[in-house]
Amino acid sequence: MSKLWSGRFSKETAKLTDEINYSINTDKRMYAEDIAGSIAHAKMLGATGILDEHQAYEIQFALMNLPTDYEGLELPPEAEDIHMAVEALLTRCIGENGKRLHTARSRNDQVALDFRMYIKGQIDALTELIKELLAVLSTKAREHLNSVMPAYTHLQRAQPSTYAHYLMAYANGFLRDISRLADCKARMNECPLGAGALCGTTYPIDREMTARELRFDKPTDNSLDSVSDRDFALEFLSGLAILQTRLSRFAEEVCLWCSWEFKFLELDDAFATGSSMMPQKKNPDVAELVRGKTGRVFGDLTTLLTVLKGLPLAYNKDMQEDKEAVFDALDTVTLCLRAFTAMLATSTFSCENALNAAGKGFINATDLADYLVNKGTAFRDAHETAGRIVAHCAELGKTLEELTLEEYKTFGDFDDSVYDTISLAACVARRNVIGGPAPNEVLRQIELIEKALGE
Ligand code: ARG
């Protein structure tokens, strides 16, 4: 099959050359972007008089009338990538005039443009998915403002928190993920079209016009940079890797909470799986796969960093590998976000088990020390005394609540009010500083998330 660039060649390419060179199966995803970019380019060619207005109009009209979806569309077999495919489809429709579209343009600026437009659109779609997860988190948090659970450091029970406080911790992270993707989108909002193959063009093109038509802030400032820059793809992959890391940590938490050792969370049967051998099993496969797929996303980021690290300016064919990495990470994160959100939305938090767990492990020991501080003891000394009380209780197999006042008195200046101070509900309620788990404070945090969701 003869190539669009065959003029210089006296032989057909080998099958293996085609096999390694063709990217159409990957980059056909940018079909809509390629058409939109081509329409803007043709319009500009007409407006600047580079093409006769009639010719430019015929091209635009034909492009607009191409099928909107590439699925089910028979792509021309000679097309090695989506750019050549769209041009071939156009020429099939209007004949000779279709060959004028590529005036003052190269596939190098074309792919840089299409890829940016595609990622911009995907950032919007991902943002919506993260917002759906945030909505689930805030709804659940509202239901669990008073659901006490132990919070951990080193996976050791540490201090009293609530399920709502916990969920809002993740919500704050996901909100940063949205803002990180928005930053990435803002920075990539410069239009590379018009950079040509690498050194611009001698035609009097209007780059301001195409940038405007395609809703970019401005044209890029250096043509060599325009066709060799993939920072936007790296930033996008980094944003995805950070987002996926968060999902993975949350997924790990879900796996722990579903274990018999915790039993804080019960998954809906529709979001769990069984064992072919052990009849009793109910496994958190969705969460495990979210955790497990994280490696792919990191791999995709590493792939693109590695592809780019040795490349001289400007375009090199190595860069064609960029899209497989980005699309794979995008598909993985998208699936994980959707599955995780649905799994969490249908799960049930066991308030009773979490409260029972909070009752053991001396998570109110800090409050016991603070009790002594309030009576005038220095914190270091109070910490020491509370530590000795904990050791005493651990030896007797008692909780701090179960220790008698007589026993307390042997350690220092205690009265009856110690029991109120160390009750878990009181411990949570007193932590009403900004960021703390007190119900009214967490409500404020929820309202902030909900406000951000409205924006
Ligand atoms: N399919 C190519 C890519 O994705 C398009 C650019 C090709 N440019 C070239 N000079 N061969 O990178």
Coordinates of C-alpha atoms and ligand atoms in Angstrom, one line a residue:
M1 CA 0.0 0.0 0.0
S2 CA 1.5 3.3 -1.0
K3 CA 2.3 5.8 1.8
L4 CA 1.5 9.5 1.9
W5 CA 5.3 10.1 2.1
S6 CA 6.3 7.5 -0.6
G7 CA 7.7 10.1 -3.1
R8 CA 11.3 9.7 -1.9
F9 CA 11.2 5.9 -1.7
S10 CA 11.7 3.2 -4.4
K11 CA 10.6 0.3 -2.3
E12 CA 7.6 -0.6 -0.2
T13 CA 8.2 -0.8 3.6
A14 CA 8.7 -4.2 5.0
K15 CA 5.8 -5.8 6.9
L16 CA 7.8 -5.6 10.1
T17 CA 8.5 -1.9 9.6
D18 CA 4.8 -1.3 9.4
E19 CA 4.2 -3.5 12.4
I20 CA 6.5 -1.6 14.6
N21 CA 5.7 1.8 13.1
Y22 CA 1.9 1.8 13.0
S23 CA 0.2 3.5 15.9
I24 CA -3.3 3.6 14.6
N25 CA -4.7 1.1 17.0
T26 CA -3.6 3.3 19.9
D27 CA -4.0 6.8 18.6
K28 CA -7.4 6.3 17.0
R29 CA -8.8 7.4 20.3
M30 CA -7.9 10.9 19.3
Y31 CA -10.1 10.8 16.2
A32 CA -12.5 13.5 17.4
E33 CA -9.6 15.8 18.4
D34 CA -7.8 15.2 15.1
I35 CA -10.9 16.3 13.2
A36 CA -11.5 19.3 15.4
G37 CA -7.9 20.4 15.0
S38 CA -8.1 19.9 11.2
I39 CA -11.3 22.0 11.0
A40 CA -9.6 24.9 12.8
H41 CA -6.5 24.5 10.6
A42 CA -8.6 24.5 7.4
K43 CA -10.6 27.5 8.6
M44 CA -7.4 29.4 9.3
L45 CA -6.0 28.4 5.8
G46 CA -9.1 30.0 4.2
A47 CA -9.1 33.1 6.4
T48 CA -5.4 33.9 5.7
G49 CA -5.8 33.2 1.9
I50 CA -3.3 30.4 2.0
L51 CA -6.1 28.3 0.5
D52 CA -8.8 29.6 -1.7
E53 CA -11.9 30.2 0.5
H54 CA -14.0 27.7 -1.4
Q55 CA -11.5 25.0 -1.1
A56 CA -11.0 25.6 2.6
Y57 CA -14.8 25.6 3.1
E58 CA -15.2 22.3 1.2
I59 CA -12.6 20.7 3.5
Q60 CA -14.2 22.0 6.7
F61 CA -17.6 20.9 5.6
A62 CA -16.4 17.4 4.7
L63 CA -14.5 17.1 8.0
M64 CA -17.6 18.1 9.9
N65 CA -19.6 15.4 8.1
L66 CA -17.3 12.6 8.9
P67 CA -18.9 10.0 11.2
T68 CA -18.6 11.2 14.8
D69 CA -17.4 7.9 16.1
Y70 CA -14.5 5.8 15.0
E71 CA -16.0 2.6 16.4
G72 CA -17.4 0.7 13.5
L73 CA -15.7 2.9 11.1
E74 CA -13.5 1.2 8.5
L75 CA -10.2 3.1 8.8
P76 CA -8.1 3.2 5.7
P77 CA -5.6 0.3 5.9
E78 CA -2.7 2.4 4.5
A79 CA -3.0 4.9 7.4
E80 CA -0.3 4.4 9.9
D81 CA -1.8 6.7 12.4
I82 CA -5.0 8.7 13.2
H83 CA -3.7 11.8 11.4
M84 CA -3.2 10.0 8.1
A85 CA -6.5 8.1 8.6
V86 CA -8.5 11.3 8.9
E87 CA -6.8 12.8 5.9
A88 CA -7.5 9.7 3.9
L89 CA -11.1 9.7 4.9
L90 CA -11.3 13.3 3.8
T91 CA -9.7 12.7 0.5
R92 CA -12.0 9.7 0.0
C93 CA -15.0 12.1 0.3
I94 CA -13.8 15.1 -1.7
G95 CA -10.9 13.9 -3.8
E96 CA -8.0 16.0 -4.8
N97 CA -8.9 19.0 -2.7
G98 CA -8.5 16.9 0.5
K99 CA -4.8 16.8 -0.2
R100 CA -4.5 20.5 0.5
L101 CA -5.4 20.3 4.2
H102 CA -1.9 19.4 5.2
T103 CA -0.5 22.7 3.9
A104 CA 1.6 24.4 6.6
R105 CA 1.1 21.6 9.0
S106 CA 3.1 18.5 10.1
R107 CA 2.0 15.4 12.0
N108 CA 4.5 16.6 14.6
D109 CA 2.5 19.7 15.6
Q110 CA -0.7 17.8 14.9
V111 CA 0.0 15.0 17.4
A112 CA 1.2 17.5 20.0
L113 CA -2.2 19.3 19.5
D114 CA -4.4 16.2 19.5
F115 CA -2.8 14.8 22.6
R116 CA -3.2 18.0 24.5
M117 CA -6.8 18.3 23.6
Y118 CA -7.5 14.7 24.4
I119 CA -5.9 15.0 27.9
K120 CA -7.7 18.2 28.6
G121 CA -11.0 16.5 28.0
Q122 CA -10.0 13.5 30.1
I123 CA -9.1 15.8 33.0
D124 CA -12.6 17.1 33.0
A125 CA -14.0 13.5 33.0
L126 CA -11.7 12.4 35.8
T127 CA -12.6 15.5 37.8
E128 CA -16.3 14.4 37.6
L129 CA -15.4 10.9 38.8
I130 CA -13.5 12.2 41.8
K131 CA -16.4 14.5 42.6
E132 CA -18.7 11.5 42.7
L133 CA -16.4 9.9 45.2
L134 CA -16.3 13.1 47.2
A135 CA -20.0 13.1 47.3
V136 CA -20.1 9.6 48.7
L137 CA -17.5 10.5 51.3
S138 CA -19.4 13.6 52.5
T139 CA -22.8 11.7 52.6
K140 CA -21.3 8.9 54.7
A141 CA -19.4 11.4 56.9
R142 CA -22.7 13.2 57.7
E143 CA -24.1 9.8 58.9
H144 CA -21.1 9.0 61.0
L145 CA -20.2 12.2 62.8
N146 CA -20.5 10.4 66.2
S147 CA -19.2 7.0 65.1
V148 CA -16.1 6.7 67.3
M149 CA -13.3 4.6 66.0
P150 CA -9.6 4.3 66.9
A151 CA -7.2 6.2 64.8
Y152 CA -3.8 4.6 64.3
T153 CA -0.1 5.5 64.0
H154 CA 2.3 2.6 63.2
L155 CA -1.0 0.6 62.9
Q156 CA -1.2 0.8 66.7
R157 CA -4.3 2.3 68.2
A158 CA -3.4 5.8 69.0
Q159 CA -6.2 8.3 69.7
P160 CA -10.0 8.5 69.4
S161 CA -11.4 9.7 66.0
T162 CA -14.7 9.1 64.1
Y163 CA -15.4 7.5 60.8
A164 CA -16.5 10.9 59.6
H165 CA -13.1 12.4 60.5
Y166 CA -11.4 9.5 58.7
L167 CA -13.5 9.9 55.6
M168 CA -12.8 13.6 55.5
A169 CA -9.1 12.9 55.7
Y170 CA -9.3 11.1 52.4
A171 CA -11.7 13.8 51.0
N172 CA -9.1 16.5 51.5
G173 CA -6.6 14.4 49.6
F174 CA -9.0 13.8 46.7
L175 CA -9.7 17.5 46.6
R176 CA -6.0 18.2 46.1
D177 CA -6.0 15.6 43.3
I178 CA -8.7 17.7 41.5
S179 CA -6.7 20.8 42.0
R180 CA -3.4 19.1 40.8
L181 CA -5.2 18.0 37.6
A182 CA -6.6 21.5 37.2
D183 CA -3.1 23.0 37.4
C184 CA -1.8 20.5 34.8
K185 CA -4.7 21.5 32.5
A186 CA -4.0 25.2 33.0
R187 CA -0.3 24.8 32.2
M188 CA -0.9 22.7 29.0
N189 CA -3.4 25.2 27.7
E190 CA -1.1 26.5 24.9
C191 CA -1.6 25.6 21.3
P192 CA 1.3 23.9 19.5
L193 CA -0.4 24.0 16.1
G194 CA 1.6 26.0 13.6
A195 CA 5.0 24.7 14.9
G196 CA 5.0 22.6 11.8
A197 CA 7.5 19.7 11.8
L198 CA 9.8 21.7 14.1
C199 CA 10.7 25.1 12.6
G200 CA 7.4 26.7 11.9
T201 CA 6.4 27.5 8.3
T202 CA 6.9 30.0 5.6
Y203 CA 3.2 30.4 5.0
P204 CA 1.5 33.4 6.6
I205 CA -0.5 31.3 9.1
D206 CA -2.5 32.8 12.0
R207 CA -1.6 30.9 15.1
E208 CA -3.6 33.2 17.3
M209 CA -6.7 32.3 15.4
T210 CA -6.2 28.5 15.6
A211 CA -5.4 28.8 19.3
R212 CA -8.6 30.8 19.9
E213 CA -10.7 28.4 17.7
L214 CA -9.5 25.4 19.7
R215 CA -10.0 27.2 23.0
F216 CA -6.4 27.4 24.1
D217 CA -5.2 30.5 26.0
K218 CA -2.5 31.3 23.4
P219 CA -0.1 29.7 20.9
T220 CA 3.1 28.1 22.3
D221 CA 6.1 30.4 22.0
N222 CA 8.8 28.2 20.5
S223 CA 8.3 25.8 17.6
L224 CA 11.1 23.3 18.6
D225 CA 9.7 23.2 22.2
S226 CA 6.1 22.8 20.9
V227 CA 6.8 19.5 19.1
S228 CA 9.3 18.0 21.6
D229 CA 7.5 18.9 24.8
R230 CA 5.6 16.2 26.6
D231 CA 5.7 17.8 30.0
F232 CA 1.9 18.0 30.0
A233 CA 1.7 14.2 29.6
L234 CA 4.3 13.7 32.4
E235 CA 2.4 16.0 34.7
F236 CA -0.9 14.2 33.9
L237 CA 0.7 10.8 34.6
S238 CA 2.2 12.2 37.8
G239 CA -1.2 13.5 38.9
L240 CA -2.7 10.1 38.0
A241 CA 0.1 8.3 40.0
I242 CA -0.6 10.4 43.1
L243 CA -4.3 9.9 42.8
Q244 CA -3.9 6.2 42.4
T245 CA -1.6 6.1 45.4
R246 CA -4.3 7.6 47.5
L247 CA -6.9 5.1 46.1
S248 CA -4.4 2.3 46.9
R249 CA -3.9 3.4 50.5
F250 CA -7.7 3.7 51.0
A251 CA -8.1 0.3 49.4
E252 CA -5.6 -1.2 51.8
E253 CA -7.6 0.3 54.6
V254 CA -10.7 -1.3 53.3
C255 CA -9.0 -4.7 53.1
L256 CA -7.9 -4.3 56.7
W257 CA -11.3 -3.2 57.9
C258 CA -13.0 -6.1 56.2
S259 CA -10.8 -8.6 58.0
W260 CA -12.1 -10.5 61.0
E261 CA -9.3 -8.8 63.0
F262 CA -11.0 -5.5 62.5
K263 CA -14.5 -6.0 61.1
F264 CA -15.2 -2.3 60.9
L265 CA -16.6 -2.5 57.4
E266 CA -19.0 -4.8 55.6
L267 CA -18.9 -4.8 51.8
D268 CA -22.1 -5.3 49.9
D269 CA -22.2 -8.8 48.3
A270 CA -22.2 -7.2 44.9
F271 CA -18.8 -5.8 45.6
A272 CA -17.1 -8.8 47.1
T273 CA -16.2 -12.2 45.8
G274 CA -16.0 -15.8 47.2
S275 CA -13.6 -18.6 47.2
S276 CA -13.8 -21.7 45.0
M277 CA -12.7 -23.9 47.9
M278 CA -13.4 -22.2 51.2
P279 CA -17.2 -21.7 51.6
Q280 CA -16.9 -19.1 54.3
K281 CA -14.9 -16.6 52.4
K282 CA -16.0 -13.1 51.4
N283 CA -13.0 -11.4 49.8
P284 CA -12.5 -7.7 49.1
D285 CA -11.2 -8.3 45.6
V286 CA -12.3 -4.8 44.3
A287 CA -10.1 -3.1 46.9
E288 CA -7.3 -5.5 46.4
L289 CA -7.3 -4.9 42.6
V290 CA -7.3 -1.1 43.1
R291 CA -4.3 -1.6 45.3
G292 CA -2.7 -4.0 42.8
K293 CA -3.3 -2.0 39.7
T294 CA -1.3 0.9 41.2
G295 CA 1.9 -0.7 39.9
R296 CA 0.7 -0.3 36.3
V297 CA 0.1 3.4 36.8
F298 CA 3.6 3.9 38.3
G299 CA 5.0 1.8 35.4
D300 CA 3.3 4.1 32.9
L301 CA 4.8 7.2 34.5
T302 CA 8.3 5.5 34.5
T303 CA 7.8 4.5 30.9
L304 CA 7.3 8.0 29.7
L305 CA 10.1 9.5 31.8
T306 CA 12.4 6.9 30.4
V307 CA 11.2 7.4 26.8
L308 CA 12.0 11.1 27.0
K309 CA 15.1 11.2 29.0
G310 CA 17.6 10.7 26.2
L311 CA 15.8 12.5 23.4
P312 CA 17.5 15.4 21.6
L313 CA 15.2 18.1 20.2
A314 CA 12.9 18.0 18.5
Y315 CA 10.5 15.2 17.5
N316 CA 11.7 11.7 17.6
K317 CA 9.6 8.6 16.9
D318 CA 10.3 7.3 20.4
M319 CA 7.6 9.8 21.4
Q320 CA 4.9 7.8 19.8
E321 CA 5.2 5.5 22.8
D322 CA 3.7 8.4 25.0
K323 CA 0.1 7.6 24.2
E324 CA 0.1 3.9 25.2
A325 CA 1.5 4.9 28.6
V326 CA -1.0 7.7 29.1
F327 CA -4.0 5.7 27.9
D328 CA -3.2 2.7 30.0
A329 CA -2.8 4.9 33.1
L330 CA -6.0 6.8 32.3
D331 CA -8.0 3.6 31.8
T332 CA -6.7 2.0 34.9
V333 CA -7.4 5.0 37.1
T334 CA -10.8 5.6 35.6
L335 CA -11.8 2.0 36.3
C336 CA -10.4 2.0 39.8
L337 CA -12.2 5.3 40.7
R338 CA -15.5 4.0 39.4
A339 CA -15.2 0.6 41.1
F340 CA -13.9 2.0 44.4
T341 CA -16.7 4.7 44.6
A342 CA -19.4 2.1 44.0
M343 CA -17.9 -0.3 46.5
L344 CA -17.6 2.3 49.2
A345 CA -21.1 3.7 48.5
T346 CA -22.7 0.3 49.2
S347 CA -20.5 -0.6 52.2
T348 CA -21.7 -0.5 55.8
F349 CA -19.6 0.8 58.7
S350 CA -19.9 -1.3 61.9
C351 CA -20.2 1.4 64.6
E352 CA -20.3 -1.2 67.3
N353 CA -17.1 -3.0 66.3
A354 CA -15.3 0.2 65.8
L355 CA -16.4 1.5 69.2
N356 CA -15.4 -1.8 70.8
A357 CA -12.0 -1.5 69.3
A358 CA -11.7 2.1 70.4
G359 CA -12.4 0.8 74.0
K360 CA -9.3 -1.2 74.0
G361 CA -5.7 -0.1 73.4
F362 CA -5.7 2.8 75.8
I363 CA -6.4 5.4 73.1
N364 CA -7.6 7.8 75.8
A365 CA -4.2 7.8 77.6
T366 CA -3.3 11.2 76.1
D367 CA -6.5 12.5 77.6
L368 CA -5.5 11.0 81.0
A369 CA -2.2 12.9 80.8
D370 CA -4.0 16.1 79.8
Y371 CA -6.3 15.6 82.8
L372 CA -3.3 15.9 85.1
V373 CA -1.9 18.8 83.1
N374 CA -5.2 20.6 83.7
K375 CA -4.6 20.1 87.4
G376 CA -1.2 21.8 87.2
T377 CA 1.2 18.9 86.4
A378 CA 3.8 19.6 83.7
F379 CA 3.0 17.6 80.5
R380 CA 6.3 15.5 80.7
D381 CA 5.5 14.4 84.2
A382 CA 1.8 13.8 83.4
H383 CA 2.9 11.7 80.4
E384 CA 5.1 9.6 82.7
T385 CA 2.3 9.0 85.2
A386 CA -0.3 8.2 82.6
G387 CA 2.3 5.7 81.1
R388 CA 2.7 4.0 84.5
I389 CA -1.1 3.8 84.8
V390 CA -1.4 2.2 81.4
A391 CA 1.3 -0.4 82.3
H392 CA -0.6 -1.1 85.5
C393 CA -3.9 -1.6 83.7
A394 CA -2.2 -3.8 81.0
E395 CA -0.9 -6.0 83.7
L396 CA -4.3 -6.4 85.4
G397 CA -6.1 -6.7 82.0
K398 CA -8.2 -3.6 82.7
T399 CA -9.1 -0.6 80.7
L400 CA -8.5 3.0 82.0
E401 CA -12.3 3.2 82.6
E402 CA -12.2 0.1 84.8
L403 CA -9.6 1.3 87.2
T404 CA -11.1 2.3 90.6
L405 CA -10.7 5.8 92.0
E406 CA -8.7 4.2 94.9
E407 CA -6.3 2.8 92.4
Y408 CA -6.0 6.1 90.5
K409 CA -5.3 7.9 93.7
T410 CA -2.2 5.8 94.3
F411 CA -0.8 7.5 91.2
G412 CA -1.6 11.1 92.0
D413 CA -4.2 13.8 92.3
F414 CA -7.3 12.2 90.9
D415 CA -11.0 12.6 91.6
D416 CA -14.3 11.3 90.1
S417 CA -14.1 13.7 87.2
V418 CA -11.4 11.6 85.6
Y419 CA -14.0 9.1 84.3
D420 CA -15.9 11.9 82.4
T421 CA -12.6 13.1 81.0
I422 CA -11.5 9.8 79.6
S423 CA -14.9 8.7 78.2
L424 CA -14.4 8.3 74.4
A425 CA -17.2 10.6 73.4
A426 CA -15.8 13.3 75.6
C427 CA -12.3 12.7 74.2
V428 CA -13.6 13.2 70.7
A429 CA -15.8 16.2 71.5
R430 CA -13.0 18.0 73.3
R431 CA -10.8 17.8 70.1
N432 CA -12.7 20.7 68.5
V433 CA -9.7 22.5 67.3
I434 CA -9.5 23.2 63.5
G435 CA -8.9 19.9 61.8
G436 CA -9.9 17.8 64.8
P437 CA -12.5 15.0 65.0
A438 CA -15.1 16.8 67.2
P439 CA -18.5 16.3 65.4
N440 CA -19.1 20.1 65.0
E441 CA -15.6 20.6 63.6
V442 CA -15.9 17.6 61.2
L443 CA -19.3 19.1 60.1
R444 CA -17.3 22.3 59.1
Q445 CA -14.9 20.1 57.1
I446 CA -17.8 18.4 55.3
E447 CA -19.3 21.7 54.5
L448 CA -16.0 22.8 52.9
I449 CA -15.9 19.7 50.7
E450 CA -19.6 20.2 49.7
K451 CA -18.9 23.8 48.8
A452 CA -16.0 22.7 46.6
L453 CA -18.3 20.1 45.0
G454 CA -20.7 22.9 44.1
E455 CA -18.0 24.8 42.3
Ligands
ARG1 N1 2.0 8.8 15.1 C1 3.0 9.8 15.4 C2 3.1 9.9 16.9 O1 2.2 9.6 17.6 C3 2.7 11.1 14.8 C4 3.8 12.0 14.5 C5 4.6 11.3 13.4 N2 5.6 12.2 12.9 C6 6.6 11.8 12.1 N3 7.4 12.6 11.6 N4 6.6 10.5 11.7 O2 4.1 10.4 17.4

